[in-house]
Amino acid sequence: MITFTEVSALAVAVEIVVTVFKQRAPGMSLDRMPLFVWSMLVTAFAIILAMPAIMVASTSLILDRLIGTHFFNPSEGGDVLLWQHLFWFFGHPEVYIIFLPAVGMVSTILPTFSRRPVFGYLPLVMSAIATGVLAFGLWVHHMFTTGPSAPR
């Protein structure tokens, strides 16, 4: 079920990216989009990049369990750390996939109800993009205590 859920998440992410780039209101350039739309765009790109890793991991795991492949069985030439790398390459960006839409909502709601324009629009957009990019570089900190893979 995880794999099918991730396929649907990928479809939605592609739909969001296409909608943002192709279906904006006439005259709305990228530098005038609401911050919520920017956060959803960054989130969609993160989903497109992160979800295939968990799809490969879950598919490999179910193949190990159902038909006897040995992707993760070290006694048969598999690698346990492969599971951890695939999972955390998905799992760490997933934290920001959940967090970024909330930041976008707050960044859109606060200026509306305070009746003040957004201060620092460009730095806010750049920070959302930087968060999305850095989320993929940080997955490795979950691997500090694992050590190298066993020699074959």
Tab-separated table of C-alpha atoms in Angstrom:
chain	number	residue	atom	x	y	z
A	1	MET	CA	0.000	0.000	0.000
A	2	ILE	CA	2.912	2.347	0.644
A	3	THR	CA	3.995	2.071	-2.966
A	4	PHE	CA	0.504	2.836	-4.296
A	5	THR	CA	0.149	5.766	-1.905
A	6	GLU	CA	3.450	7.168	-3.139
A	7	VAL	CA	2.371	6.787	-6.771
A	8	SER	CA	-0.693	8.905	-6.010
A	9	ALA	CA	1.479	11.478	-4.195
A	10	LEU	CA	3.728	11.664	-7.255
A	11	ALA	CA	0.714	12.222	-9.509
A	12	VAL	CA	-0.543	15.049	-7.294
A	13	ALA	CA	2.939	16.616	-7.127
A	14	VAL	CA	3.250	16.608	-10.917
A	15	GLU	CA	-0.223	18.144	-11.156
A	16	ILE	CA	0.762	20.943	-8.750
A	17	VAL	CA	3.975	21.732	-10.653
A	18	VAL	CA	2.172	21.806	-14.000
A	19	THR	CA	-0.642	23.932	-12.601
A	20	VAL	CA	1.736	26.478	-11.054
A	21	PHE	CA	3.812	26.833	-14.212
A	22	LYS	CA	1.076	26.588	-16.866
A	23	GLN	CA	-2.215	27.717	-15.304
A	24	ARG	CA	-1.361	30.916	-13.417
A	25	ALA	CA	-3.682	33.869	-13.800
A	26	PRO	CA	-2.861	36.117	-16.754
A	27	GLY	CA	-0.161	38.578	-15.758
A	28	MET	CA	0.886	36.710	-12.630
A	29	SER	CA	4.609	36.182	-12.829
A	30	LEU	CA	6.587	33.904	-10.534
A	31	ASP	CA	7.747	36.852	-8.456
A	32	ARG	CA	4.141	37.820	-7.647
A	33	MET	CA	2.783	34.418	-6.623
A	34	PRO	CA	1.496	34.028	-3.066
A	35	LEU	CA	3.940	32.505	-0.605
A	36	PHE	CA	1.622	29.544	-0.108
A	37	VAL	CA	1.890	28.707	-3.809
A	38	TRP	CA	5.683	28.897	-3.560
A	39	SER	CA	5.688	26.559	-0.573
A	40	MET	CA	3.446	24.091	-2.401
A	41	LEU	CA	5.691	24.262	-5.477
A	42	VAL	CA	8.796	23.486	-3.401
A	43	THR	CA	6.887	20.717	-1.622
A	44	ALA	CA	5.785	19.224	-4.947
A	45	PHE	CA	9.359	19.148	-6.236
A	46	ALA	CA	10.486	17.518	-2.974
A	47	ILE	CA	7.786	14.864	-3.385
A	48	ILE	CA	8.851	14.199	-6.968
A	49	LEU	CA	12.446	13.691	-5.849
A	50	ALA	CA	11.874	11.849	-2.540
A	51	MET	CA	9.019	9.465	-3.225
A	52	PRO	CA	10.793	7.221	-5.740
A	53	ALA	CA	13.303	6.249	-3.025
A	54	ILE	CA	10.603	4.938	-0.680
A	55	MET	CA	8.833	3.275	-3.606
A	56	VAL	CA	12.024	1.386	-4.483
A	57	ALA	CA	12.598	0.519	-0.821
A	58	SER	CA	9.070	-0.742	-0.186
A	59	THR	CA	8.956	-2.670	-3.459
A	60	SER	CA	12.327	-4.283	-2.729
A	61	LEU	CA	11.206	-5.182	0.789
A	62	ILE	CA	8.001	-6.812	-0.396
A	63	LEU	CA	9.957	-8.719	-3.059
A	64	ASP	CA	12.330	-9.938	-0.323
A	65	ARG	CA	9.383	-11.138	1.756
A	66	LEU	CA	7.140	-12.596	-0.940
A	67	ILE	CA	9.364	-14.082	-3.608
A	68	GLY	CA	12.687	-14.496	-1.815
A	69	THR	CA	14.902	-11.864	-3.385
A	70	HIS	CA	17.806	-10.741	-1.207
A	71	PHE	CA	18.092	-6.970	-1.497
A	72	PHE	CA	18.394	-6.504	2.261
A	73	ASN	CA	19.623	-9.935	3.462
A	74	PRO	CA	23.358	-9.678	4.180
A	75	SER	CA	23.832	-13.446	4.423
A	76	GLU	CA	22.711	-13.726	0.795
A	77	GLY	CA	24.691	-10.761	-0.556
A	78	GLY	CA	22.159	-8.040	0.243
A	79	ASP	CA	22.824	-4.884	2.206
A	80	VAL	CA	20.901	-3.777	5.283
A	81	LEU	CA	22.271	-0.258	4.918
A	82	LEU	CA	20.621	0.000	1.513
A	83	TRP	CA	17.259	0.020	3.308
A	84	GLN	CA	18.427	2.775	5.646
A	85	HIS	CA	19.801	4.916	2.826
A	86	LEU	CA	16.639	4.554	0.749
A	87	PHE	CA	14.371	5.160	3.736
A	88	TRP	CA	16.196	8.238	5.019
A	89	PHE	CA	16.590	9.722	1.540
A	90	PHE	CA	12.801	9.795	1.633
A	91	GLY	CA	12.291	10.230	5.380
A	92	HIS	CA	14.298	13.362	5.985
A	93	PRO	CA	12.761	15.408	3.155
A	94	GLU	CA	9.365	14.096	4.298
A	95	VAL	CA	9.708	16.222	7.438
A	96	TYR	CA	9.937	19.318	5.268
A	97	ILE	CA	7.241	18.062	2.895
A	98	ILE	CA	4.923	18.248	5.903
A	99	PHE	CA	6.386	21.498	7.271
A	100	LEU	CA	6.609	23.722	4.173
A	101	PRO	CA	2.867	23.971	3.370
A	102	ALA	CA	2.206	25.085	6.952
A	103	VAL	CA	4.885	27.764	6.663
A	104	GLY	CA	3.315	28.906	3.406
A	105	MET	CA	-0.120	29.101	5.015
A	106	VAL	CA	1.150	31.191	7.912
A	107	SER	CA	3.146	33.415	5.532
A	108	THR	CA	-0.013	34.074	3.536
A	109	ILE	CA	-2.520	34.386	6.383
A	110	LEU	CA	-0.546	36.744	8.644
A	111	PRO	CA	-0.119	39.567	6.105
A	112	THR	CA	-3.758	39.262	5.091
A	113	PHE	CA	-5.155	39.629	8.590
A	114	SER	CA	-2.601	42.215	9.707
A	115	ARG	CA	-3.387	44.250	6.560
A	116	ARG	CA	0.306	44.744	5.917
A	117	PRO	CA	2.287	43.772	2.852
A	118	VAL	CA	4.719	40.880	3.062
A	119	PHE	CA	8.089	42.096	4.255
A	120	GLY	CA	11.010	40.314	2.626
A	121	TYR	CA	9.119	38.422	-0.074
A	122	LEU	CA	12.230	37.372	-1.993
A	123	PRO	CA	14.147	36.142	1.099
A	124	LEU	CA	11.078	34.150	2.151
A	125	VAL	CA	10.837	32.512	-1.279
A	126	MET	CA	14.581	31.805	-1.321
A	127	SER	CA	14.446	30.312	2.167
A	128	ALA	CA	11.641	27.965	1.121
A	129	ILE	CA	13.667	26.854	-1.907
A	130	ALA	CA	16.811	26.468	0.225
A	131	THR	CA	14.883	24.392	2.763
A	132	GLY	CA	13.678	22.098	0.004
A	133	VAL	CA	17.195	21.691	-1.399
A	134	LEU	CA	18.941	21.237	1.959
A	135	ALA	CA	16.404	18.621	3.038
A	136	PHE	CA	17.999	16.206	0.576
A	137	GLY	CA	21.535	16.807	1.806
A	138	LEU	CA	20.666	16.184	5.429
A	139	TRP	CA	19.425	12.608	5.155
A	140	VAL	CA	22.967	11.340	5.693
A	141	HIS	CA	23.072	12.580	9.308
A	142	HIS	CA	20.831	9.642	10.170
A	143	MET	CA	23.653	7.348	9.034
A	144	PHE	CA	26.442	8.599	11.358
A	145	THR	CA	26.377	5.609	13.683
A	146	THR	CA	25.906	2.844	11.120
A	147	GLY	CA	29.479	2.255	9.982
A	148	PRO	CA	30.429	0.881	6.587
A	149	SER	CA	28.667	-1.997	4.872
A	150	ALA	CA	29.984	-5.497	5.501
A	151	PRO	CA	32.626	-6.644	2.981
A	152	ARG	CA	31.493	-9.194	0.422
